[in-house]
Amino acid sequence: LAKTTQPISMDSYEGQEVNITCSHNNIATNDYITWYQQFPSQGPRFIIQGYKTKVTNEVASLFIPADRKSSTLSLPRVSLSDTAVYYCLVGALSGGYNKLIFGAGTRLAVHP
Amino acid sequence: GAVVSQHPSRVICKSGTSVKIECRSLDFQATTMFWYRQFPKQSLMLMATSNEGSKATYEQGVEKDKFLINHASLTLSTLTVTSAHPEDSSFYICSAGQGGGTEAFFGQGTRLTVV
């Protein structure tokens, strides 16, 4: 299971774009990259997942360079409600489900 | 997305008693579920893998006799904290994935307080 490294914390202001980069140097060929968001006293919530290049959904974009050794979660125009912990995880595509090992995550604080 | 539900959402128990936490996949079948524990200001720590119809697989350092896991059906896994002590107080979270998918769905968590 590939280990991930993220900044421990980040600060931003409402309306700004936030980019959180995750390093996963030992990512395997079968590994997907998935980002989760967690609010206090709640279970993690899926944000976005990708394998390579760029993925975009209604809440975020995920940029993955060709070597896949890192990835960047981009949150456009954050609001106070985006204050949360964001986890980057890598796991094998197993046709069903894979065991997810959480790193420390990035604690994002959005200020007025 | 698929829904995973935990019950109860919070529980307070006396030291020495046992507590059971349920994890249900509401709209899909899950042959595998995972149990995590999270202490304040810390990340999720994987405790064990729950396998339907077979014994759970525990991570290193997790006492299997203290944290009993039963996965008797394709939609239900239970975690029983036996002889609970105050140091077992934590936030317990389960997750499951749909067959054929790559996304994990998490329950809302259970806050256990042992007094």
PDB file of C-alpha atoms in Angstrom:
ATOM      1  CA  LEU A   1       0.000   0.000   0.000  1.00  0.00           C
ATOM      2  CA  ALA A   2       1.483   3.298  -1.106  1.00  0.00           C
ATOM      3  CA  LYS A   3       2.220   5.846   1.599  1.00  0.00           C
ATOM      4  CA  THR A   4       0.996   9.376   1.113  1.00  0.00           C
ATOM      5  CA  THR A   5       2.371  12.690   2.312  1.00  0.00           C
ATOM      6  CA  GLN A   6       0.297  15.848   2.574  1.00  0.00           C
ATOM      7  CA  PRO A   7       0.691  19.212   4.287  1.00  0.00           C
ATOM      8  CA  ILE A   8      -0.578  19.001   7.839  1.00  0.00           C
ATOM      9  CA  SER A   9      -2.614  22.182   7.590  1.00  0.00           C
ATOM     10  CA  MET A  10      -3.587  24.978   5.237  1.00  0.00           C
ATOM     11  CA  ASP A  11      -5.398  28.259   5.618  1.00  0.00           C
ATOM     12  CA  SER A  12      -7.477  30.072   3.031  1.00  0.00           C
ATOM     13  CA  TYR A  13     -10.166  32.693   2.696  1.00  0.00           C
ATOM     14  CA  GLU A  14     -13.648  32.510   1.338  1.00  0.00           C
ATOM     15  CA  GLY A  15     -13.819  32.700  -2.442  1.00  0.00           C
ATOM     16  CA  GLN A  16     -10.250  31.582  -3.030  1.00  0.00           C
ATOM     17  CA  GLU A  17      -9.114  28.494  -4.875  1.00  0.00           C
ATOM     18  CA  VAL A  18      -7.346  25.945  -2.699  1.00  0.00           C
ATOM     19  CA  ASN A  19      -4.884  23.392  -4.006  1.00  0.00           C
ATOM     20  CA  ILE A  20      -3.765  20.536  -1.791  1.00  0.00           C
ATOM     21  CA  THR A  21      -0.909  18.425  -3.091  1.00  0.00           C
ATOM     22  CA  CYS A  22      -0.282  14.851  -2.057  1.00  0.00           C
ATOM     23  CA  SER A  23       2.897  12.873  -2.674  1.00  0.00           C
ATOM     24  CA  HIS A  24       2.715   9.134  -3.304  1.00  0.00           C
ATOM     25  CA  ASN A  25       6.088   8.160  -4.701  1.00  0.00           C
ATOM     26  CA  ASN A  26       5.514   4.426  -4.388  1.00  0.00           C
ATOM     27  CA  ILE A  27       2.178   4.313  -6.173  1.00  0.00           C
ATOM     28  CA  ALA A  28       1.601   1.014  -7.966  1.00  0.00           C
ATOM     29  CA  THR A  29       0.271   0.485 -11.468  1.00  0.00           C
ATOM     30  CA  ASN A  30      -3.108  -0.683 -10.202  1.00  0.00           C
ATOM     31  CA  ASP A  31      -3.566   2.093  -7.653  1.00  0.00           C
ATOM     32  CA  TYR A  32      -6.277   4.704  -7.874  1.00  0.00           C
ATOM     33  CA  ILE A  33      -5.991   8.060  -6.107  1.00  0.00           C
ATOM     34  CA  THR A  34      -8.956   9.043  -3.998  1.00  0.00           C
ATOM     35  CA  TRP A  35      -9.657  12.092  -1.904  1.00  0.00           C
ATOM     36  CA  TYR A  36     -12.001  12.173   1.061  1.00  0.00           C
ATOM     37  CA  GLN A  37     -13.330  15.001   3.195  1.00  0.00           C
ATOM     38  CA  GLN A  38     -14.092  14.643   6.879  1.00  0.00           C
ATOM     39  CA  PHE A  39     -15.959  16.980   9.191  1.00  0.00           C
ATOM     40  CA  PRO A  40     -15.690  16.605  12.983  1.00  0.00           C
ATOM     41  CA  SER A  41     -17.613  13.631  14.355  1.00  0.00           C
ATOM     42  CA  GLN A  42     -18.599  12.402  10.902  1.00  0.00           C
ATOM     43  CA  GLY A  43     -17.370   9.632   8.649  1.00  0.00           C
ATOM     44  CA  PRO A  44     -15.230  10.544   5.637  1.00  0.00           C
ATOM     45  CA  ARG A  45     -17.055  11.611   2.517  1.00  0.00           C
ATOM     46  CA  PHE A  46     -15.869  10.813  -1.004  1.00  0.00           C
ATOM     47  CA  ILE A  47     -14.797  13.851  -3.008  1.00  0.00           C
ATOM     48  CA  ILE A  48     -13.108  12.645  -6.154  1.00  0.00           C
ATOM     49  CA  GLN A  49     -11.116   9.783  -7.613  1.00  0.00           C
ATOM     50  CA  GLY A  50      -8.749   9.452 -10.530  1.00  0.00           C
ATOM     51  CA  TYR A  51      -6.119   7.315 -12.140  1.00  0.00           C
ATOM     52  CA  LYS A  52      -4.273   9.734 -14.407  1.00  0.00           C
ATOM     53  CA  THR A  53      -4.469  13.192 -16.024  1.00  0.00           C
ATOM     54  CA  LYS A  54      -7.366  15.333 -14.848  1.00  0.00           C
ATOM     55  CA  VAL A  55     -10.723  14.550 -13.350  1.00  0.00           C
ATOM     56  CA  THR A  56     -13.403  17.111 -12.565  1.00  0.00           C
ATOM     57  CA  ASN A  57     -16.735  16.833 -10.843  1.00  0.00           C
ATOM     58  CA  GLU A  58     -19.200  19.290  -9.369  1.00  0.00           C
ATOM     59  CA  VAL A  59     -17.142  19.957  -6.261  1.00  0.00           C
ATOM     60  CA  ALA A  60     -13.463  19.572  -7.167  1.00  0.00           C
ATOM     61  CA  SER A  61     -10.795  18.816  -9.713  1.00  0.00           C
ATOM     62  CA  LEU A  62      -8.003  16.313  -9.408  1.00  0.00           C
ATOM     63  CA  PHE A  63      -4.766  16.782 -11.293  1.00  0.00           C
ATOM     64  CA  ILE A  64      -2.424  13.827 -11.719  1.00  0.00           C
ATOM     65  CA  PRO A  65       0.869  14.202 -13.585  1.00  0.00           C
ATOM     66  CA  ALA A  66       2.119  11.580 -15.977  1.00  0.00           C
ATOM     67  CA  ASP A  67       4.396   9.896 -13.436  1.00  0.00           C
ATOM     68  CA  ARG A  68       1.491   9.663 -10.942  1.00  0.00           C
ATOM     69  CA  LYS A  69       3.841  10.238  -8.021  1.00  0.00           C
ATOM     70  CA  SER A  70       1.748  13.120  -6.800  1.00  0.00           C
ATOM     71  CA  SER A  71      -1.722  14.522  -7.164  1.00  0.00           C
ATOM     72  CA  THR A  72      -3.381  17.858  -6.483  1.00  0.00           C
ATOM     73  CA  LEU A  73      -6.894  18.373  -5.231  1.00  0.00           C
ATOM     74  CA  SER A  74      -8.286  21.710  -6.351  1.00  0.00           C
ATOM     75  CA  LEU A  75     -11.264  23.250  -4.582  1.00  0.00           C
ATOM     76  CA  PRO A  76     -12.623  26.270  -6.474  1.00  0.00           C
ATOM     77  CA  ARG A  77     -13.929  29.256  -4.530  1.00  0.00           C
ATOM     78  CA  VAL A  78     -13.974  27.734  -1.064  1.00  0.00           C
ATOM     79  CA  SER A  79     -16.506  28.706   1.544  1.00  0.00           C
ATOM     80  CA  LEU A  80     -16.521  28.435   5.318  1.00  0.00           C
ATOM     81  CA  SER A  81     -18.277  25.083   5.022  1.00  0.00           C
ATOM     82  CA  ASP A  82     -15.223  23.644   3.284  1.00  0.00           C
ATOM     83  CA  THR A  83     -13.320  23.790   6.572  1.00  0.00           C
ATOM     84  CA  ALA A  84     -12.509  20.130   7.140  1.00  0.00           C
ATOM     85  CA  VAL A  85      -9.765  17.529   6.999  1.00  0.00           C
ATOM     86  CA  TYR A  86      -8.900  16.253   3.536  1.00  0.00           C
ATOM     87  CA  TYR A  87      -7.346  12.845   3.047  1.00  0.00           C
ATOM     88  CA  CYS A  88      -5.484  11.596  -0.002  1.00  0.00           C
ATOM     89  CA  LEU A  89      -5.449   7.823  -0.340  1.00  0.00           C
ATOM     90  CA  VAL A  90      -4.096   5.403  -2.873  1.00  0.00           C
ATOM     91  CA  GLY A  91      -5.377   1.887  -3.265  1.00  0.00           C
ATOM     92  CA  ALA A  92      -5.428  -0.946  -5.722  1.00  0.00           C
ATOM     93  CA  LEU A  93      -8.160  -1.334  -8.258  1.00  0.00           C
ATOM     94  CA  SER A  94      -9.406  -4.715  -7.199  1.00  0.00           C
ATOM     95  CA  GLY A  95     -12.636  -5.001  -9.058  1.00  0.00           C
ATOM     96  CA  GLY A  96     -14.522  -4.583  -5.854  1.00  0.00           C
ATOM     97  CA  TYR A  97     -13.055  -2.884  -2.894  1.00  0.00           C
ATOM     98  CA  ASN A  98      -9.686  -2.280  -1.388  1.00  0.00           C
ATOM     99  CA  LYS A  99      -8.340  -1.679   2.092  1.00  0.00           C
ATOM    100  CA  LEU A 100      -7.739   2.026   2.631  1.00  0.00           C
ATOM    101  CA  ILE A 101      -4.957   3.238   4.894  1.00  0.00           C
ATOM    102  CA  PHE A 102      -5.360   6.828   5.978  1.00  0.00           C
ATOM    103  CA  GLY A 103      -2.464   9.213   6.341  1.00  0.00           C
ATOM    104  CA  ALA A 104      -2.487  12.270   8.549  1.00  0.00           C
ATOM    105  CA  GLY A 105      -4.607  14.343   6.190  1.00  0.00           C
ATOM    106  CA  THR A 106      -4.623  18.097   5.615  1.00  0.00           C
ATOM    107  CA  ARG A 107      -6.594  20.274   7.971  1.00  0.00           C
ATOM    108  CA  LEU A 108      -8.027  23.117   5.893  1.00  0.00           C
ATOM    109  CA  ALA A 109      -9.293  26.215   7.654  1.00  0.00           C
ATOM    110  CA  VAL A 110     -11.296  28.682   5.592  1.00  0.00           C
ATOM    111  CA  HIS A 111     -11.548  32.167   7.059  1.00  0.00           C
ATOM    112  CA  PRO A 112     -14.121  34.898   6.374  1.00  0.00           C
TER     113      PRO A 112
ATOM    114  CA  GLY B   1     -23.928   6.940  -3.929  1.00  0.00           C
ATOM    115  CA  ALA B   2     -24.371   3.882  -1.774  1.00  0.00           C
ATOM    116  CA  VAL B   3     -25.298   4.312   1.876  1.00  0.00           C
ATOM    117  CA  VAL B   4     -23.601   2.806   4.888  1.00  0.00           C
ATOM    118  CA  SER B   5     -25.330   3.297   8.209  1.00  0.00           C
ATOM    119  CA  GLN B   6     -23.993   2.836  11.712  1.00  0.00           C
ATOM    120  CA  HIS B   7     -25.927   2.411  14.917  1.00  0.00           C
ATOM    121  CA  PRO B   8     -25.820   3.831  17.479  1.00  0.00           C
ATOM    122  CA  SER B   9     -24.343   7.210  16.592  1.00  0.00           C
ATOM    123  CA  ARG B  10     -23.189   7.669  20.172  1.00  0.00           C
ATOM    124  CA  VAL B  11     -23.123   5.469  23.235  1.00  0.00           C
ATOM    125  CA  ILE B  12     -22.009   5.843  26.811  1.00  0.00           C
ATOM    126  CA  CYS B  13     -21.249   2.735  28.804  1.00  0.00           C
ATOM    127  CA  LYS B  14     -19.787   1.807  32.154  1.00  0.00           C
ATOM    128  CA  SER B  15     -16.312   0.453  32.451  1.00  0.00           C
ATOM    129  CA  GLY B  16     -16.284  -3.345  32.257  1.00  0.00           C
ATOM    130  CA  THR B  17     -19.384  -3.671  30.115  1.00  0.00           C
ATOM    131  CA  SER B  18     -19.584  -4.600  26.437  1.00  0.00           C
ATOM    132  CA  VAL B  19     -20.912  -2.477  23.615  1.00  0.00           C
ATOM    133  CA  LYS B  20     -22.062  -3.552  20.168  1.00  0.00           C
ATOM    134  CA  ILE B  21     -21.884  -1.276  17.141  1.00  0.00           C
ATOM    135  CA  GLU B  22     -23.722  -2.144  13.940  1.00  0.00           C
ATOM    136  CA  CYS B  23     -22.692  -1.294  10.395  1.00  0.00           C
ATOM    137  CA  ARG B  24     -25.189  -1.817   7.613  1.00  0.00           C
ATOM    138  CA  SER B  25     -24.960  -1.393   3.871  1.00  0.00           C
ATOM    139  CA  LEU B  26     -28.445  -0.151   3.065  1.00  0.00           C
ATOM    140  CA  ASP B  27     -28.705  -0.500  -0.680  1.00  0.00           C
ATOM    141  CA  PHE B  28     -25.963  -2.879  -1.680  1.00  0.00           C
ATOM    142  CA  GLN B  29     -24.304  -6.052  -0.550  1.00  0.00           C
ATOM    143  CA  ALA B  30     -20.867  -5.923   0.974  1.00  0.00           C
ATOM    144  CA  THR B  31     -18.789  -9.060   1.326  1.00  0.00           C
ATOM    145  CA  THR B  32     -16.082  -6.974   2.941  1.00  0.00           C
ATOM    146  CA  MET B  33     -16.366  -4.183   5.465  1.00  0.00           C
ATOM    147  CA  PHE B  34     -13.688  -2.323   7.360  1.00  0.00           C
ATOM    148  CA  TRP B  35     -13.593  -0.962  10.891  1.00  0.00           C
ATOM    149  CA  TYR B  36     -11.614   2.110  11.857  1.00  0.00           C
ATOM    150  CA  ARG B  37     -10.961   3.918  15.092  1.00  0.00           C
ATOM    151  CA  GLN B  38     -10.235   7.615  15.370  1.00  0.00           C
ATOM    152  CA  PHE B  39      -8.988   9.519  18.403  1.00  0.00           C
ATOM    153  CA  PRO B  40      -9.445  13.292  18.680  1.00  0.00           C
ATOM    154  CA  LYS B  41      -7.354  15.300  16.237  1.00  0.00           C
ATOM    155  CA  GLN B  42      -5.937  12.117  14.750  1.00  0.00           C
ATOM    156  CA  SER B  43      -6.441  10.228  11.518  1.00  0.00           C
ATOM    157  CA  LEU B  44      -8.460   7.075  11.045  1.00  0.00           C
ATOM    158  CA  MET B  45      -6.677   3.920  12.075  1.00  0.00           C
ATOM    159  CA  LEU B  46      -7.698   0.692  10.433  1.00  0.00           C
ATOM    160  CA  MET B  47      -8.587  -1.921  13.016  1.00  0.00           C
ATOM    161  CA  ALA B  48      -9.820  -4.892  11.060  1.00  0.00           C
ATOM    162  CA  THR B  49     -11.287  -6.263   7.874  1.00  0.00           C
ATOM    163  CA  SER B  50     -14.664  -7.910   8.270  1.00  0.00           C
ATOM    164  CA  ASN B  51     -15.360 -10.768   5.878  1.00  0.00           C
ATOM    165  CA  GLU B  52     -18.841 -12.153   5.373  1.00  0.00           C
ATOM    166  CA  GLY B  53     -19.034 -15.732   6.504  1.00  0.00           C
ATOM    167  CA  SER B  54     -15.484 -15.963   7.791  1.00  0.00           C
ATOM    168  CA  LYS B  55     -13.213 -14.663  10.500  1.00  0.00           C
ATOM    169  CA  ALA B  56     -12.176 -11.055  10.556  1.00  0.00           C
ATOM    170  CA  THR B  57      -8.611 -10.050   9.817  1.00  0.00           C
ATOM    171  CA  TYR B  58      -7.122  -7.778  12.440  1.00  0.00           C
ATOM    172  CA  GLU B  59      -4.374  -5.222  11.995  1.00  0.00           C
ATOM    173  CA  GLN B  60      -1.230  -5.537  14.017  1.00  0.00           C
ATOM    174  CA  GLY B  61      -1.685  -4.404  17.586  1.00  0.00           C
ATOM    175  CA  VAL B  62      -5.463  -4.756  17.627  1.00  0.00           C
ATOM    176  CA  GLU B  63      -6.714  -7.292  20.161  1.00  0.00           C
ATOM    177  CA  LYS B  64      -9.115  -9.659  18.453  1.00  0.00           C
ATOM    178  CA  ASP B  65     -10.567 -10.859  21.752  1.00  0.00           C
ATOM    179  CA  LYS B  66     -11.363  -7.335  22.794  1.00  0.00           C
ATOM    180  CA  PHE B  67     -12.827  -6.145  19.519  1.00  0.00           C
ATOM    181  CA  LEU B  68     -15.118  -8.906  18.326  1.00  0.00           C
ATOM    182  CA  ILE B  69     -16.267  -8.642  14.740  1.00  0.00           C
ATOM    183  CA  ASN B  70     -19.132 -10.577  13.233  1.00  0.00           C
ATOM    184  CA  HIS B  71     -20.156 -10.335   9.584  1.00  0.00           C
ATOM    185  CA  ALA B  72     -23.074 -12.718   9.431  1.00  0.00           C
ATOM    186  CA  SER B  73     -24.808 -11.324   6.378  1.00  0.00           C
ATOM    187  CA  LEU B  74     -23.961  -9.387   3.237  1.00  0.00           C
ATOM    188  CA  THR B  75     -25.405  -6.201   4.681  1.00  0.00           C
ATOM    189  CA  LEU B  76     -24.415  -6.276   8.334  1.00  0.00           C
ATOM    190  CA  SER B  77     -21.180  -6.271  10.263  1.00  0.00           C
ATOM    191  CA  THR B  78     -20.975  -5.755  14.007  1.00  0.00           C
ATOM    192  CA  LEU B  79     -18.130  -4.643  16.230  1.00  0.00           C
ATOM    193  CA  THR B  80     -18.372  -5.531  19.911  1.00  0.00           C
ATOM    194  CA  VAL B  81     -16.050  -3.808  22.329  1.00  0.00           C
ATOM    195  CA  THR B  82     -15.764  -6.244  25.214  1.00  0.00           C
ATOM    196  CA  SER B  83     -14.969  -5.266  28.791  1.00  0.00           C
ATOM    197  CA  ALA B  84     -14.691  -1.656  27.749  1.00  0.00           C
ATOM    198  CA  HIS B  85     -12.328   0.682  29.552  1.00  0.00           C
ATOM    199  CA  PRO B  86     -12.013   4.463  29.390  1.00  0.00           C
ATOM    200  CA  GLU B  87      -9.081   4.165  26.986  1.00  0.00           C
ATOM    201  CA  ASP B  88     -11.447   2.505  24.496  1.00  0.00           C
ATOM    202  CA  SER B  89     -13.368   5.751  24.264  1.00  0.00           C
ATOM    203  CA  SER B  90     -13.068   6.795  20.649  1.00  0.00           C
ATOM    204  CA  PHE B  91     -14.877   7.394  17.375  1.00  0.00           C
ATOM    205  CA  TYR B  92     -15.494   4.131  15.534  1.00  0.00           C
ATOM    206  CA  ILE B  93     -16.185   4.185  11.797  1.00  0.00           C
ATOM    207  CA  CYS B  94     -17.031   1.430   9.352  1.00  0.00           C
ATOM    208  CA  SER B  95     -16.794   1.386   5.586  1.00  0.00           C
ATOM    209  CA  ALA B  96     -17.800  -0.836   2.713  1.00  0.00           C
ATOM    210  CA  GLY B  97     -17.505  -0.888  -1.032  1.00  0.00           C
ATOM    211  CA  GLN B  98     -19.792  -2.030  -3.760  1.00  0.00           C
ATOM    212  CA  GLY B  99     -18.716  -4.940  -5.901  1.00  0.00           C
ATOM    213  CA  GLY B 100     -17.282  -3.740  -9.175  1.00  0.00           C
ATOM    214  CA  GLY B 101     -16.661  -0.251  -7.859  1.00  0.00           C
ATOM    215  CA  THR B 102     -13.564   1.468  -6.540  1.00  0.00           C
ATOM    216  CA  GLU B 103     -15.169   3.861  -4.083  1.00  0.00           C
ATOM    217  CA  ALA B 104     -15.460   3.208  -0.367  1.00  0.00           C
ATOM    218  CA  PHE B 105     -18.540   4.391   1.504  1.00  0.00           C
ATOM    219  CA  PHE B 106     -18.286   5.293   5.144  1.00  0.00           C
ATOM    220  CA  GLY B 107     -20.777   5.191   7.953  1.00  0.00           C
ATOM    221  CA  GLN B 108     -21.458   8.268  10.011  1.00  0.00           C
ATOM    222  CA  GLY B 109     -19.416   6.930  12.896  1.00  0.00           C
ATOM    223  CA  THR B 110     -20.150   5.937  16.486  1.00  0.00           C
ATOM    224  CA  ARG B 111     -18.881   7.968  19.399  1.00  0.00           C
ATOM    225  CA  LEU B 112     -18.123   5.601  22.284  1.00  0.00           C
ATOM    226  CA  THR B 113     -17.555   7.014  25.747  1.00  0.00           C
ATOM    227  CA  VAL B 114     -16.610   4.648  28.543  1.00  0.00           C
ATOM    228  CA  VAL B 115     -17.097   6.039  32.029  1.00  0.00           C
TER     229      VAL B 115
END
